[in-house]
CSV table of C-alpha atoms and ligand atoms in Angstrom, one decimal:
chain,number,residue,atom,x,y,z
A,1,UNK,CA,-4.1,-38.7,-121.6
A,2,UNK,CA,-2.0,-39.9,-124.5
A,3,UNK,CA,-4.0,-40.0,-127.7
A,4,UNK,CA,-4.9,-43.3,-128.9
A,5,UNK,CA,-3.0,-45.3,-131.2
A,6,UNK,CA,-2.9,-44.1,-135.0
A,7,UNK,CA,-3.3,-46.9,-137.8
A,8,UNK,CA,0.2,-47.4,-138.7
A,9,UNK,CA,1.3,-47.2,-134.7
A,10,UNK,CA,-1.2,-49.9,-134.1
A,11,UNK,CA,-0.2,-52.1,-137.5
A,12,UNK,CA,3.0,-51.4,-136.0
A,13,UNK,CA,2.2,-53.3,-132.6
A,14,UNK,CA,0.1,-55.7,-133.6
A,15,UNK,CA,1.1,-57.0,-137.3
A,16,UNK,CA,-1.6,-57.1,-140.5
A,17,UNK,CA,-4.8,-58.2,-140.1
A,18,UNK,CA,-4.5,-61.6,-141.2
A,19,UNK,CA,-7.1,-61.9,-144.7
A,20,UNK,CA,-7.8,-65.4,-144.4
A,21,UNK,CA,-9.3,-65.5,-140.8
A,22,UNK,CA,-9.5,-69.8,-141.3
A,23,UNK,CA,-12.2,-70.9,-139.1
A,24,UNK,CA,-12.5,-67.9,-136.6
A,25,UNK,CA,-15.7,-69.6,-135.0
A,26,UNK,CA,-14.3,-72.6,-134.5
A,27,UNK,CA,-10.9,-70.4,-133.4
A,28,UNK,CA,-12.6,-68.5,-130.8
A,29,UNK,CA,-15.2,-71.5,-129.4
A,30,UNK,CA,-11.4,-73.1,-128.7
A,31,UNK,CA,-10.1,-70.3,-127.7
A,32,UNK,CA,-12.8,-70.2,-124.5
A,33,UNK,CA,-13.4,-66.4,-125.2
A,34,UNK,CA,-16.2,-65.2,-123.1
A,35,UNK,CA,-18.6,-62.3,-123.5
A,36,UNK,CA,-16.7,-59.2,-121.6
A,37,UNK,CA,-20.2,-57.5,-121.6
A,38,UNK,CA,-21.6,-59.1,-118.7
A,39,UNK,CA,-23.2,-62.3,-119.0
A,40,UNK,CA,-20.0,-64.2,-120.0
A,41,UNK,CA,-21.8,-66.1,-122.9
A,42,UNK,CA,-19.5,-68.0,-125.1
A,43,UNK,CA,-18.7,-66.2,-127.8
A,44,UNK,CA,-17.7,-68.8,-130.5
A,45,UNK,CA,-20.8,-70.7,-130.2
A,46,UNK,CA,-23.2,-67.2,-130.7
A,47,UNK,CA,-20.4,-66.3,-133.8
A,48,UNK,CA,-21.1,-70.0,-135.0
A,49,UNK,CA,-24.8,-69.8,-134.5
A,50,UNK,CA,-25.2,-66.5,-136.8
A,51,UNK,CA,-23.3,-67.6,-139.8
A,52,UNK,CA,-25.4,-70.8,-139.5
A,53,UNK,CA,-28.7,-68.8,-139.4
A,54,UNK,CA,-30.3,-68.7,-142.8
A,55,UNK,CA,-30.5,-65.7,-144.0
A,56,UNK,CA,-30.6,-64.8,-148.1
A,57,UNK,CA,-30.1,-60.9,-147.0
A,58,UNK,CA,-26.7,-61.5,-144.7
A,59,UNK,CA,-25.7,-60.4,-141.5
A,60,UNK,CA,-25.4,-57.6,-139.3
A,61,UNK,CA,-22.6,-57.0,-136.5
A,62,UNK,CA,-23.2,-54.9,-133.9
A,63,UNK,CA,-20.6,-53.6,-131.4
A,64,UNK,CA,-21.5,-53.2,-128.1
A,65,UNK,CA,-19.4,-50.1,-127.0
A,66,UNK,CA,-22.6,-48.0,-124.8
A,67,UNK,CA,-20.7,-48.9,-121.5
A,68,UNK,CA,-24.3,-48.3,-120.0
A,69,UNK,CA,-22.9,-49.6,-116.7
A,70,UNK,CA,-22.1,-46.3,-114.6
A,71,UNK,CA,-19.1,-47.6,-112.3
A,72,UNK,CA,-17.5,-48.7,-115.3
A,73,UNK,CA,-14.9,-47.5,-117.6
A,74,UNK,CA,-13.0,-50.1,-118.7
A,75,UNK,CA,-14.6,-49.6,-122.8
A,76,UNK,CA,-14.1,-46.3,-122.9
A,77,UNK,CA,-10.4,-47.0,-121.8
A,78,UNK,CA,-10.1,-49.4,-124.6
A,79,UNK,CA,-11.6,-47.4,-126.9
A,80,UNK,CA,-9.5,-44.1,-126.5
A,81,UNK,CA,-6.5,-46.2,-126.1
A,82,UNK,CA,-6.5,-49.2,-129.1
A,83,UNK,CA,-9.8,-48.3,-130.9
A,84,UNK,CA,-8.3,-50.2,-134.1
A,85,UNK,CA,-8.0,-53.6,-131.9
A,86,UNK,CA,-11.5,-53.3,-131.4
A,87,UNK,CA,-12.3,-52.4,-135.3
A,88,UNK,CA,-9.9,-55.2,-136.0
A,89,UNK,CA,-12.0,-58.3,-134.4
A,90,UNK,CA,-15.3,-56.6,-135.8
A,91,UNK,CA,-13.7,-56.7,-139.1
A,92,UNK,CA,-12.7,-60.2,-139.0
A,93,UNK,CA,-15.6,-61.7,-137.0
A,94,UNK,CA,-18.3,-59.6,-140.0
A,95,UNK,CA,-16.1,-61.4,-142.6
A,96,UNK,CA,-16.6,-64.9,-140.7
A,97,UNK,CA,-20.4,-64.6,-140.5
A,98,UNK,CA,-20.8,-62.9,-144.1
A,99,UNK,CA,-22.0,-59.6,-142.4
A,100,UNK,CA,-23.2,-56.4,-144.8
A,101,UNK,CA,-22.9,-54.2,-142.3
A,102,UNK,CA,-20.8,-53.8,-138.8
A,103,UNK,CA,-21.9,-50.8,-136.4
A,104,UNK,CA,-20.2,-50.0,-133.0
A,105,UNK,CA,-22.6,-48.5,-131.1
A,106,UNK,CA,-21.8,-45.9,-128.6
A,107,UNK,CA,-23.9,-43.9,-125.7
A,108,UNK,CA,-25.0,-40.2,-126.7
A,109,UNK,CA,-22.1,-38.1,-125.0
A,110,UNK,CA,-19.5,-40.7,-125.2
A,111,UNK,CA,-16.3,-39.2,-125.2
A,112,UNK,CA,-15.0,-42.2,-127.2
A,113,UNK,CA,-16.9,-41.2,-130.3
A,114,UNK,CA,-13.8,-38.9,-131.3
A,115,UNK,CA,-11.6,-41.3,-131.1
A,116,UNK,CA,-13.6,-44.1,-133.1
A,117,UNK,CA,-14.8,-41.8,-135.9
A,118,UNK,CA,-10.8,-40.7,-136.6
A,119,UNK,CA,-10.2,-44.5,-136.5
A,120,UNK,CA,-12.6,-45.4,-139.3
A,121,UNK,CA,-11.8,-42.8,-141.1
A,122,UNK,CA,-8.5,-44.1,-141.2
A,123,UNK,CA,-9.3,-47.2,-141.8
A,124,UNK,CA,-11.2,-46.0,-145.0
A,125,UNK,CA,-8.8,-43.7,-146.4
A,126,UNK,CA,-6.9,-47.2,-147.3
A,127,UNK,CA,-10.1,-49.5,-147.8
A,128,UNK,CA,-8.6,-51.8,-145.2
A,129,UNK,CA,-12.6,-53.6,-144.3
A,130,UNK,CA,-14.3,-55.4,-146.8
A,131,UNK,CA,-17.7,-55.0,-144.6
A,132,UNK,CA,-18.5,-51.3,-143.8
A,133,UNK,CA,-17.7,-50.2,-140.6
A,134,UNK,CA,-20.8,-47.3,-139.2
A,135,UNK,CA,-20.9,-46.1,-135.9
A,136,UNK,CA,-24.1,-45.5,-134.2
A,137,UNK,CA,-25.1,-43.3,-131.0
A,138,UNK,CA,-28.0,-44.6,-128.4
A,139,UNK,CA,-29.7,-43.0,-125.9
A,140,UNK,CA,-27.6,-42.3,-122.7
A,141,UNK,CA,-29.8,-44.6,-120.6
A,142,UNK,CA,-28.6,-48.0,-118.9
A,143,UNK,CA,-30.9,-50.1,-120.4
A,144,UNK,CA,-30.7,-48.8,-123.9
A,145,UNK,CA,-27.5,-50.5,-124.1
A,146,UNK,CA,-29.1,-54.0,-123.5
A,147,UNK,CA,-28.8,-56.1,-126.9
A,148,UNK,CA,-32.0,-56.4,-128.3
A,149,UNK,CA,-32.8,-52.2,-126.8
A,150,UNK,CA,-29.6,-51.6,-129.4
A,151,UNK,CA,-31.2,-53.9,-131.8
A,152,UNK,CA,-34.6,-52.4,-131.2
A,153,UNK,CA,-32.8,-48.9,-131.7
A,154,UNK,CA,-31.1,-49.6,-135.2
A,155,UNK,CA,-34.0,-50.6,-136.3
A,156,UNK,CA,-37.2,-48.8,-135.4
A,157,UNK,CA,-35.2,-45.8,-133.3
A,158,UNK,CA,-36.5,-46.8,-130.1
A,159,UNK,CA,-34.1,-48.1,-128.0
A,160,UNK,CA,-36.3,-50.3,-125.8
A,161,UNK,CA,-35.5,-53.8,-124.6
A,162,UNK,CA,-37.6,-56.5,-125.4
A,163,UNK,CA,-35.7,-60.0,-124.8
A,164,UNK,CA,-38.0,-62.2,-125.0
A,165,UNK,CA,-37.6,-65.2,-128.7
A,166,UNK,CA,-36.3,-64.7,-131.3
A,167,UNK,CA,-33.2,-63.7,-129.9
A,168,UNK,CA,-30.8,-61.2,-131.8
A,169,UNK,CA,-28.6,-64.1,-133.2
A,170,UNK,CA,-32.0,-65.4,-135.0
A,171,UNK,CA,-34.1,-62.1,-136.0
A,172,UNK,CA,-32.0,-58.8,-135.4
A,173,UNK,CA,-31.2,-55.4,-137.0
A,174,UNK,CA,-33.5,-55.5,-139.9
A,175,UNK,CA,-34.5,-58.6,-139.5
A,176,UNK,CA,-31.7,-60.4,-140.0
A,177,UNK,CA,-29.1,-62.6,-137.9
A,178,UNK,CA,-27.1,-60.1,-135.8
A,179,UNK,CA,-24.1,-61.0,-133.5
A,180,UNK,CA,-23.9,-58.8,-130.6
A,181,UNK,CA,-20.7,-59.0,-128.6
A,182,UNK,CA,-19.2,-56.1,-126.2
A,183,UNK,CA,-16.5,-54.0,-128.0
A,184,UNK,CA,-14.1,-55.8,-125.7
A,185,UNK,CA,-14.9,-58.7,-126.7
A,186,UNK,CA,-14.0,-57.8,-130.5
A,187,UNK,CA,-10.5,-56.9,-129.2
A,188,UNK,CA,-10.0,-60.3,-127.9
A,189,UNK,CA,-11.5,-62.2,-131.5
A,190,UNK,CA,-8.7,-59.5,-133.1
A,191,UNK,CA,-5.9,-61.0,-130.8
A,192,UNK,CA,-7.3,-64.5,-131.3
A,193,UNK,CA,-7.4,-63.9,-135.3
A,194,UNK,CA,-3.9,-62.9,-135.1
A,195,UNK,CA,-2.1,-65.0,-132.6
A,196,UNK,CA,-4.1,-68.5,-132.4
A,197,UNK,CA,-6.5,-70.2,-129.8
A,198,UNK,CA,-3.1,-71.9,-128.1
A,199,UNK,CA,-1.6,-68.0,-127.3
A,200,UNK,CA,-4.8,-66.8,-125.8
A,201,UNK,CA,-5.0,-70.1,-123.5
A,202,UNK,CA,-1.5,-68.9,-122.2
A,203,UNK,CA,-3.1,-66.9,-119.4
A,204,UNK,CA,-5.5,-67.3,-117.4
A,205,UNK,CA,-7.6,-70.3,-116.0
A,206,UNK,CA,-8.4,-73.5,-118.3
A,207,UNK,CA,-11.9,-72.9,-118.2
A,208,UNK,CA,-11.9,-69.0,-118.5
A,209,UNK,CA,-8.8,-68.5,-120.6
A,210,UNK,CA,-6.9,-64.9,-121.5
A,211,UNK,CA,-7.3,-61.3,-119.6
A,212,UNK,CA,-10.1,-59.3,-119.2
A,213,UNK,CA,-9.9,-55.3,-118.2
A,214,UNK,CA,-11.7,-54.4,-114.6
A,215,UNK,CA,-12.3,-51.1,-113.4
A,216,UNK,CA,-11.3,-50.7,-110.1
A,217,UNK,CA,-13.0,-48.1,-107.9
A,218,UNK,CA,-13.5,-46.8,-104.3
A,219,UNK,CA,-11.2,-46.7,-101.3
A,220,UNK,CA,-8.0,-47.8,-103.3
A,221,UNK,CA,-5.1,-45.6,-103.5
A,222,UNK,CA,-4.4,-45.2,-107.3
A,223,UNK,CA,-8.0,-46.2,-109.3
A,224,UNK,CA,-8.4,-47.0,-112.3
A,225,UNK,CA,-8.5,-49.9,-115.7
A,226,UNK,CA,-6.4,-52.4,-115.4
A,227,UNK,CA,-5.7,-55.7,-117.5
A,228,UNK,CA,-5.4,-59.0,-115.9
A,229,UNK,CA,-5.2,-62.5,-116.6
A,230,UNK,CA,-8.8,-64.4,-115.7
A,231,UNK,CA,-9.1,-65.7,-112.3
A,232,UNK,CA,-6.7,-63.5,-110.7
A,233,UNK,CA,-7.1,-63.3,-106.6
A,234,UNK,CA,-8.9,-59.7,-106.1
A,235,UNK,CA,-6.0,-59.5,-102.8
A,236,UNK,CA,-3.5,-59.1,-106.3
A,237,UNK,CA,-5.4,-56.5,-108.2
A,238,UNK,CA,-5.9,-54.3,-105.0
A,239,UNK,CA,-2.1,-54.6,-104.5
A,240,UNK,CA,-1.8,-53.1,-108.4
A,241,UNK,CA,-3.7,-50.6,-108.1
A,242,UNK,CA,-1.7,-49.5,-104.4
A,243,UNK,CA,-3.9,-51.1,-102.3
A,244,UNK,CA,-6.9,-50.0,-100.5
A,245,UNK,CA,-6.9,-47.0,-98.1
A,246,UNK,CA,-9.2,-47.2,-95.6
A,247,UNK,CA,-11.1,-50.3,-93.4
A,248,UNK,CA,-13.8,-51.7,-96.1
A,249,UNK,CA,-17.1,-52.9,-95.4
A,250,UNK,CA,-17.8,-54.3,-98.5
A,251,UNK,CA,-17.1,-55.0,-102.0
A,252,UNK,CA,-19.1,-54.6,-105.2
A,253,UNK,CA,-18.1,-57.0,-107.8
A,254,UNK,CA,-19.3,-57.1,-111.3
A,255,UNK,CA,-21.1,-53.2,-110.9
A,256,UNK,CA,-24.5,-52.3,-110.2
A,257,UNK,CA,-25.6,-55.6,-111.5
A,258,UNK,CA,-23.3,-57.9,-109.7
A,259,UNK,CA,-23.7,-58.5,-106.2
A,260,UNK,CA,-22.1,-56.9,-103.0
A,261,UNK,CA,-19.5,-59.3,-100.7
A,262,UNK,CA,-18.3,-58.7,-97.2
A,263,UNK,CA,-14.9,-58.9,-96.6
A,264,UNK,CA,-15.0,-62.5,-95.4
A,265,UNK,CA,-16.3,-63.5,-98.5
A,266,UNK,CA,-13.8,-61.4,-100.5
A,267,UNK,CA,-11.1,-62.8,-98.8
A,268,UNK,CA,-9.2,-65.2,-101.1
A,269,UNK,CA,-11.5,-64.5,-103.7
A,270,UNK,CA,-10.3,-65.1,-107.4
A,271,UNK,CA,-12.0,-63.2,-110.2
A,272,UNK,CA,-13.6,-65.4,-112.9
A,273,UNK,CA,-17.0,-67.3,-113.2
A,274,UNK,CA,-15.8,-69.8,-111.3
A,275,UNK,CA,-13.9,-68.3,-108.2
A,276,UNK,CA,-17.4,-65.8,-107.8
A,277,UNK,CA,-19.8,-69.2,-108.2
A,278,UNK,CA,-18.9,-70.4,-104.5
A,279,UNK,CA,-20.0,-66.9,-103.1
A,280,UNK,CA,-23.1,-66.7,-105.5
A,281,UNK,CA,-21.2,-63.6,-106.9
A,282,UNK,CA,-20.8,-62.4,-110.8
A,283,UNK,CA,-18.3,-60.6,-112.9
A,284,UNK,CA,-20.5,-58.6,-115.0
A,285,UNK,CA,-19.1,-55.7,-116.6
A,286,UNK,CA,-16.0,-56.2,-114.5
A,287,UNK,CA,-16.3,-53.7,-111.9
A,288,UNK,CA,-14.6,-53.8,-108.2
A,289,UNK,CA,-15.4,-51.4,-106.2
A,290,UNK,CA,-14.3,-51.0,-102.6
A,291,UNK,CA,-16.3,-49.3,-100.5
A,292,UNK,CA,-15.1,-47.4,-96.8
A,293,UNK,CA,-16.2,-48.4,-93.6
A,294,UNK,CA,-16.5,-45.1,-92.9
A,295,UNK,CA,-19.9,-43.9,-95.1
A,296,UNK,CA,-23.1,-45.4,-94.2
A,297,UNK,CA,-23.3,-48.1,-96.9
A,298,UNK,CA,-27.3,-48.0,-97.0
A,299,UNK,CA,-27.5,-44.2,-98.2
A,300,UNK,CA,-24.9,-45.8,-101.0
A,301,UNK,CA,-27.3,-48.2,-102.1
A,302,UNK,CA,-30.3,-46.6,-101.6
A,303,UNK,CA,-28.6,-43.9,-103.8
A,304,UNK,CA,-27.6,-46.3,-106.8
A,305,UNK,CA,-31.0,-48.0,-106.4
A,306,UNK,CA,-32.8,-44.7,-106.8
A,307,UNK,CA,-30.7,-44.4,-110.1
A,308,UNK,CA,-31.3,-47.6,-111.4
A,309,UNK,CA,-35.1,-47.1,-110.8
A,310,UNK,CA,-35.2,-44.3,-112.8
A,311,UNK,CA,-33.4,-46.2,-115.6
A,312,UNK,CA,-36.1,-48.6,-116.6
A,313,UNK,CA,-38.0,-48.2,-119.8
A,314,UNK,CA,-41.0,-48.6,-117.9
A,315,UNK,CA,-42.9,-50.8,-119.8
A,316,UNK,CA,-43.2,-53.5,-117.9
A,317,UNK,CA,-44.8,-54.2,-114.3
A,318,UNK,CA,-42.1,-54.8,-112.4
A,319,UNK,CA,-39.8,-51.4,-113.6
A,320,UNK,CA,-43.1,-49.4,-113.8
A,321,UNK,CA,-44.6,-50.0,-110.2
A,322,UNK,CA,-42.0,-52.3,-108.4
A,323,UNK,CA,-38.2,-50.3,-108.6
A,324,UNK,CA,-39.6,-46.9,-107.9
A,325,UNK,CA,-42.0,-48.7,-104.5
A,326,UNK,CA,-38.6,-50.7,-103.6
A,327,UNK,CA,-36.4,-47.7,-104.2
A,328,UNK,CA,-39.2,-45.5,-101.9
A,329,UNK,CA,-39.4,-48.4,-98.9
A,330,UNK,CA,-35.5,-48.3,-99.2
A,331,UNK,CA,-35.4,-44.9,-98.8
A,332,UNK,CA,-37.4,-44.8,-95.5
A,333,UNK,CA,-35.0,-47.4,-94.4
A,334,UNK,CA,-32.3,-45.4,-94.8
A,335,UNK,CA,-33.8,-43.3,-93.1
A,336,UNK,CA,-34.6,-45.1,-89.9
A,337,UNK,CA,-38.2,-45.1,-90.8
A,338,UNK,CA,-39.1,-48.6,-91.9
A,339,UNK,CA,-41.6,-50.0,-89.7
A,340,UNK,CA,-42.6,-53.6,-89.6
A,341,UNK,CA,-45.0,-53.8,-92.5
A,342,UNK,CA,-42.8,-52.3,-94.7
A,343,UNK,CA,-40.0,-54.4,-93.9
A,344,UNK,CA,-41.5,-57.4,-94.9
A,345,UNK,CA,-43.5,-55.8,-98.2
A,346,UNK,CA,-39.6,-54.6,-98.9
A,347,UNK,CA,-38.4,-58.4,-99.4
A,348,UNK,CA,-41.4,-59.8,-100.7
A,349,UNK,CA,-41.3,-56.9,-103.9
A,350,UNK,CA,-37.6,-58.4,-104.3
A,351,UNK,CA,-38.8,-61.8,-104.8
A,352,UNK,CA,-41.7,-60.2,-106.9
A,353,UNK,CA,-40.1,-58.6,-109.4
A,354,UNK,CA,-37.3,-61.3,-110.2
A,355,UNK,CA,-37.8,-63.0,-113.6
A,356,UNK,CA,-40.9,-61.0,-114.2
A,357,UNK,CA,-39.2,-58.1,-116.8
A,358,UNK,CA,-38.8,-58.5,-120.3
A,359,UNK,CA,-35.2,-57.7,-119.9
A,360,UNK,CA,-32.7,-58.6,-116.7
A,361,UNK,CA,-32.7,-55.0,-115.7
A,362,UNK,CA,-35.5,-55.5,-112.4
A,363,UNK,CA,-33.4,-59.2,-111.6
A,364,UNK,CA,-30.3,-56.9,-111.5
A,365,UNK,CA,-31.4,-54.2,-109.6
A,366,UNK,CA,-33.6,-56.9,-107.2
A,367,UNK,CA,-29.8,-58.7,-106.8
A,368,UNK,CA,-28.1,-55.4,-105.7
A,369,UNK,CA,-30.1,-54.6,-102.7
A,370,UNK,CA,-30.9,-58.0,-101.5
A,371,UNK,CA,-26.8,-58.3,-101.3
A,372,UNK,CA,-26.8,-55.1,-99.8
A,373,UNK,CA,-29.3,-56.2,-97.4
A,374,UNK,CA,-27.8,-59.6,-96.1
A,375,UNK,CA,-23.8,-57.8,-96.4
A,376,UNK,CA,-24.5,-54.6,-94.7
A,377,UNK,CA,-27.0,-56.9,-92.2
A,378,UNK,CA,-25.6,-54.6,-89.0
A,379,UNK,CA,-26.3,-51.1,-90.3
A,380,UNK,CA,-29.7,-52.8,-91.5
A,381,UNK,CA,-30.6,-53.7,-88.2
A,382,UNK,CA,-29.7,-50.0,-86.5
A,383,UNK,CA,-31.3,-48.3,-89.2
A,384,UNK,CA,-34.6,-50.8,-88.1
A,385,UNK,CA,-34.3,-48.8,-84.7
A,386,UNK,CA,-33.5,-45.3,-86.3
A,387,UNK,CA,-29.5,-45.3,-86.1
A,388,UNK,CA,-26.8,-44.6,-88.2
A,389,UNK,CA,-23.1,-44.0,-86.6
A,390,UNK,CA,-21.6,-43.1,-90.1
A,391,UNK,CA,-21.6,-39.3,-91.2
A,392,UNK,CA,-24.2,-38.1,-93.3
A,393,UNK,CA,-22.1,-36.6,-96.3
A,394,UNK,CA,-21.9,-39.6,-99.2
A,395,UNK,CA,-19.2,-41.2,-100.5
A,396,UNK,CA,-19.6,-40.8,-104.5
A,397,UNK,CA,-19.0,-44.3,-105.6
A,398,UNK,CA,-19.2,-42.9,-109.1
A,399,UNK,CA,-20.2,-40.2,-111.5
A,400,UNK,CA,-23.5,-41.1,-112.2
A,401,UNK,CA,-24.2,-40.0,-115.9
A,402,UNK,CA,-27.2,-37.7,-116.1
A,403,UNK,CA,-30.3,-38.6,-116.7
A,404,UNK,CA,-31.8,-37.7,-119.7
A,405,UNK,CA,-35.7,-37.6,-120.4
A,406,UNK,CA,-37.6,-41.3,-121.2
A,407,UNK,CA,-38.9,-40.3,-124.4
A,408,UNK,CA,-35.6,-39.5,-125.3
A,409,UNK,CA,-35.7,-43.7,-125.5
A,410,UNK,CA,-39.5,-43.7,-126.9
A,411,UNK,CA,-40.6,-44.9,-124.1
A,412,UNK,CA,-43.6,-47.7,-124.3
B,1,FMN,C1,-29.8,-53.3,-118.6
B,1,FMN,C2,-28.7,-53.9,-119.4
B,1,FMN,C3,-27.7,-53.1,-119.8
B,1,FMN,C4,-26.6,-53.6,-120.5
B,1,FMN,N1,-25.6,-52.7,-120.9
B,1,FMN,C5,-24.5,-53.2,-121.6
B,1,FMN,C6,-23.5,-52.4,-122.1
B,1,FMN,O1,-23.5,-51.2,-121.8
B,1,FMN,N2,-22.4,-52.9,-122.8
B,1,FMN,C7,-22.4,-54.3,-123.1
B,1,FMN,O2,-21.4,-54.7,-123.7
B,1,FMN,N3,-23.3,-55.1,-122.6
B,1,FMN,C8,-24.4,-54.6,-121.9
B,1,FMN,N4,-25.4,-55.5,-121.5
B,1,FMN,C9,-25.3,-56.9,-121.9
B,1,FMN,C10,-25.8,-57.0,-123.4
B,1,FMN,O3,-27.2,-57.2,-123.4
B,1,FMN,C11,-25.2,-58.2,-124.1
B,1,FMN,O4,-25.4,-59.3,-123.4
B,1,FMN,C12,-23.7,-58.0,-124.5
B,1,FMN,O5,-23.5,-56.8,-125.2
B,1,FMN,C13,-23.2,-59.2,-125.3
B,1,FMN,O6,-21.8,-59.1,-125.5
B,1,FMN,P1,-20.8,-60.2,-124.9
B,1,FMN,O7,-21.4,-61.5,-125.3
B,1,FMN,O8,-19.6,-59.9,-125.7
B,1,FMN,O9,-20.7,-60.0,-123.5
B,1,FMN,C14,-26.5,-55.0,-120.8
B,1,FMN,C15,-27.5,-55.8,-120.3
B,1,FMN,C16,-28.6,-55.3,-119.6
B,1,FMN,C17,-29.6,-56.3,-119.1
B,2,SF4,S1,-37.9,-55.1,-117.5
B,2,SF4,FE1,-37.8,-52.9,-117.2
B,2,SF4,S2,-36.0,-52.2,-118.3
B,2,SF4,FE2,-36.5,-54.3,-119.0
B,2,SF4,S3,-37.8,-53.9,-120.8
B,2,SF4,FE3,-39.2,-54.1,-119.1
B,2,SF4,S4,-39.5,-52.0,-118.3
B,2,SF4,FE4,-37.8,-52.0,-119.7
């Protein structure tokens, strides 16, 4: 892999960091930049709402780099390719809200942490930021990259969620008013900063403007990160990418808190808020994956739900007696042993752990395996009566990053 681009080579590319950023709240809230870290939250209107907040102590920025979302790789791609894109829009965005401090927080064992420490060491060497850039590691574990679990983690060392008022933009790190954005994100306020709401509007659809970076897994021939403009059909970006290789039984879209699709519904599909609202689908963290017909897409799930079971803090009810019981009753599914009873305890734990977390992580995991349910609906039904036609080995959607201990997150 070539090695990312140095200071100059990227000053080079892109021009000077403009000093005088004008109004880059108002720039990006025109601009119709969206959150790229899954919940596709407007991200002028949060940048606007913590320079407003009060605060006679400043800001804090934090960088959401963690990429705690296993079947994606599209931050770590950014970040070993343009890292100073990235430290770009967090240097302009912490000038804009009057931040002391910005940190880009990154997962224990992320190979991007090379790559990032070079580039603000760089970046120092000629006192280019006014606001100090830090970088910070978290805990390796999916939910310890959730906003307030970093917020929670830079400022008591426990990375545990806890999203419940006053949110991050109001009481954060420390305290004070922090802006939370994905590190893609930052790369898109650096473009905007440079080039102007009208240039980013030049792509993509009027009501989710510019590009966005999916990583696209599974049965395709050549897979990978790729760049493309918002609300691009998913027929096009399996073309890219050399099309798919095998008969598909389904599509994940958005990773493993997005929501799987059948073919039917993937077919003429378009990637953005929008073109997912119709088929109640998501883009999340901007994963596609395509999964072959021919590996029994229940073990898949029931293998990824295990994992995401695991993941929880497990301080609440529903991640500390609901996952691991709908994760077990899955299992026996799988394996053709689910009688009645447990059946309809199955879907009524679904329903029971939605909306009761402090964090999304049990309504995202509940999402994944209803979807899997009603999608896969046929091997459901044989594996009711004990049957599975596809071969036993799995098909490794994606490295799944180990898992390291919970108190490693002080658990609860
Ligand atoms: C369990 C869980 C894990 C998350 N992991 C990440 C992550 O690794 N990276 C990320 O940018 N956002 C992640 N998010 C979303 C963040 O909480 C937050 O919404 C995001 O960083 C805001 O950035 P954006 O507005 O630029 O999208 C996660 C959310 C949940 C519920
Ligand atoms: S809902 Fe689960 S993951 Fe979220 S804070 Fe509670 S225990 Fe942790």
């Amino acid at each position: 892999m070539a090695p990312p681009l140095t200071l100059q080579q990227h000053l080079k590319l892109h021009g000077e960091l403009p000093t005088g950023s004008g109004n880059l709240p108002a720039a990006v809230t025109a601009a119709g930049l969206r959150g790229r870290g899954g919940a596709g939250f407007p991200t002028g209107r949060k940048m606007a709402a913590v320079a407003a907040a009060r605060s006679v102590r400043g800001r804090i920025l934090v960088a959401n780099g963690a990429e705690g979302e296993p079947a994606s790789r599209k931050d770590t791609f950014l970040l070993s390719h343009a890292p100073h894109l990235v430290l770009d829009g967090m240097a302009l965005a912490a000038t804009a809200i009057g931040a002391r401090r910005a940190v880009l927080c990154l997962h224990e064992g992320s190979p991007s942490l090379g790559w990032v420490s070079e580039a603000v060491a760089e970046r120092r060497l000629v006192g280019m930021d006014r606001v100090p850039l830090e970088i910070a590691v978290v805990p390796a574990r999916y939910v310890a990259s959730e906003e307030s679990a970093l917020v929670n983690w830079l400022t008591r060392g426990k990375a545990l969620p806890t999203t419940k008022p006053p949110r991050p933009d109001q009481r954060g790190v420390a305290g004070l008013p922090t802006l939370v954005n994905n590190v893609e994100t930052y790369a898109h306020v650096a473009l905007i900063g440079r080039h102007g709401e009208r240039w980013f509007r030049t792509v993509g659809t009027p009501a989710e403007p510019g590009t966005m970076l999916l990583t696209v897994t599974g049965a395709v021939a050549d897979p990978g990160v790729v760049e493309v403009e918002m609300g691009v059909p998913l027929s096009a970006v399996l073309e890219l990418l050399g099309g798919v290789t095998a008969p598909i039984s389904g599509y994940l879209i958005g990773g493993y808190f997005g929501r799987w699709l059948s073919p039917a519904q993937a077919s003429g599909l378009r990637l953005s808020a929008d073109g997912l609202q119709d088929v109640g689908g998501m883009l999340g963290a901007g994963v596609v994956l395509a999964l072959p017909a021919s590996v029994c897409p229940l073990s898949e799930a029931g293998r990824v739900l295990r994992w995401l079971a695991d993941q929880s803090a497990g301080q609440c009810g529903p991640c500390r007696f609901g996952l691991p019981a709908i994760s077990m009753t899955f299992d026996a599914l799988c394996r053709g042993q689910l009688d009645r009873t447990g059946w309809s305890r199955l879907h009524r734990w679904l329903g029971d752990v939605t909306g009761r977390g402090a964090c999304h992580h049990p309504d995202g995991t509940a999402r994944f395996v209803s979807t899997a349910l009603s999608v896969f609906q046929e091997e459901v039904q044989m594996h009711r009566h004990g049957r599975c036609t596809h071969p036993r080995a799995s098909f490794t959607v994606c490295d799944l990053p180990q898992t390291p201990s919970r108190t490693a997150v002080g658990q609860a």
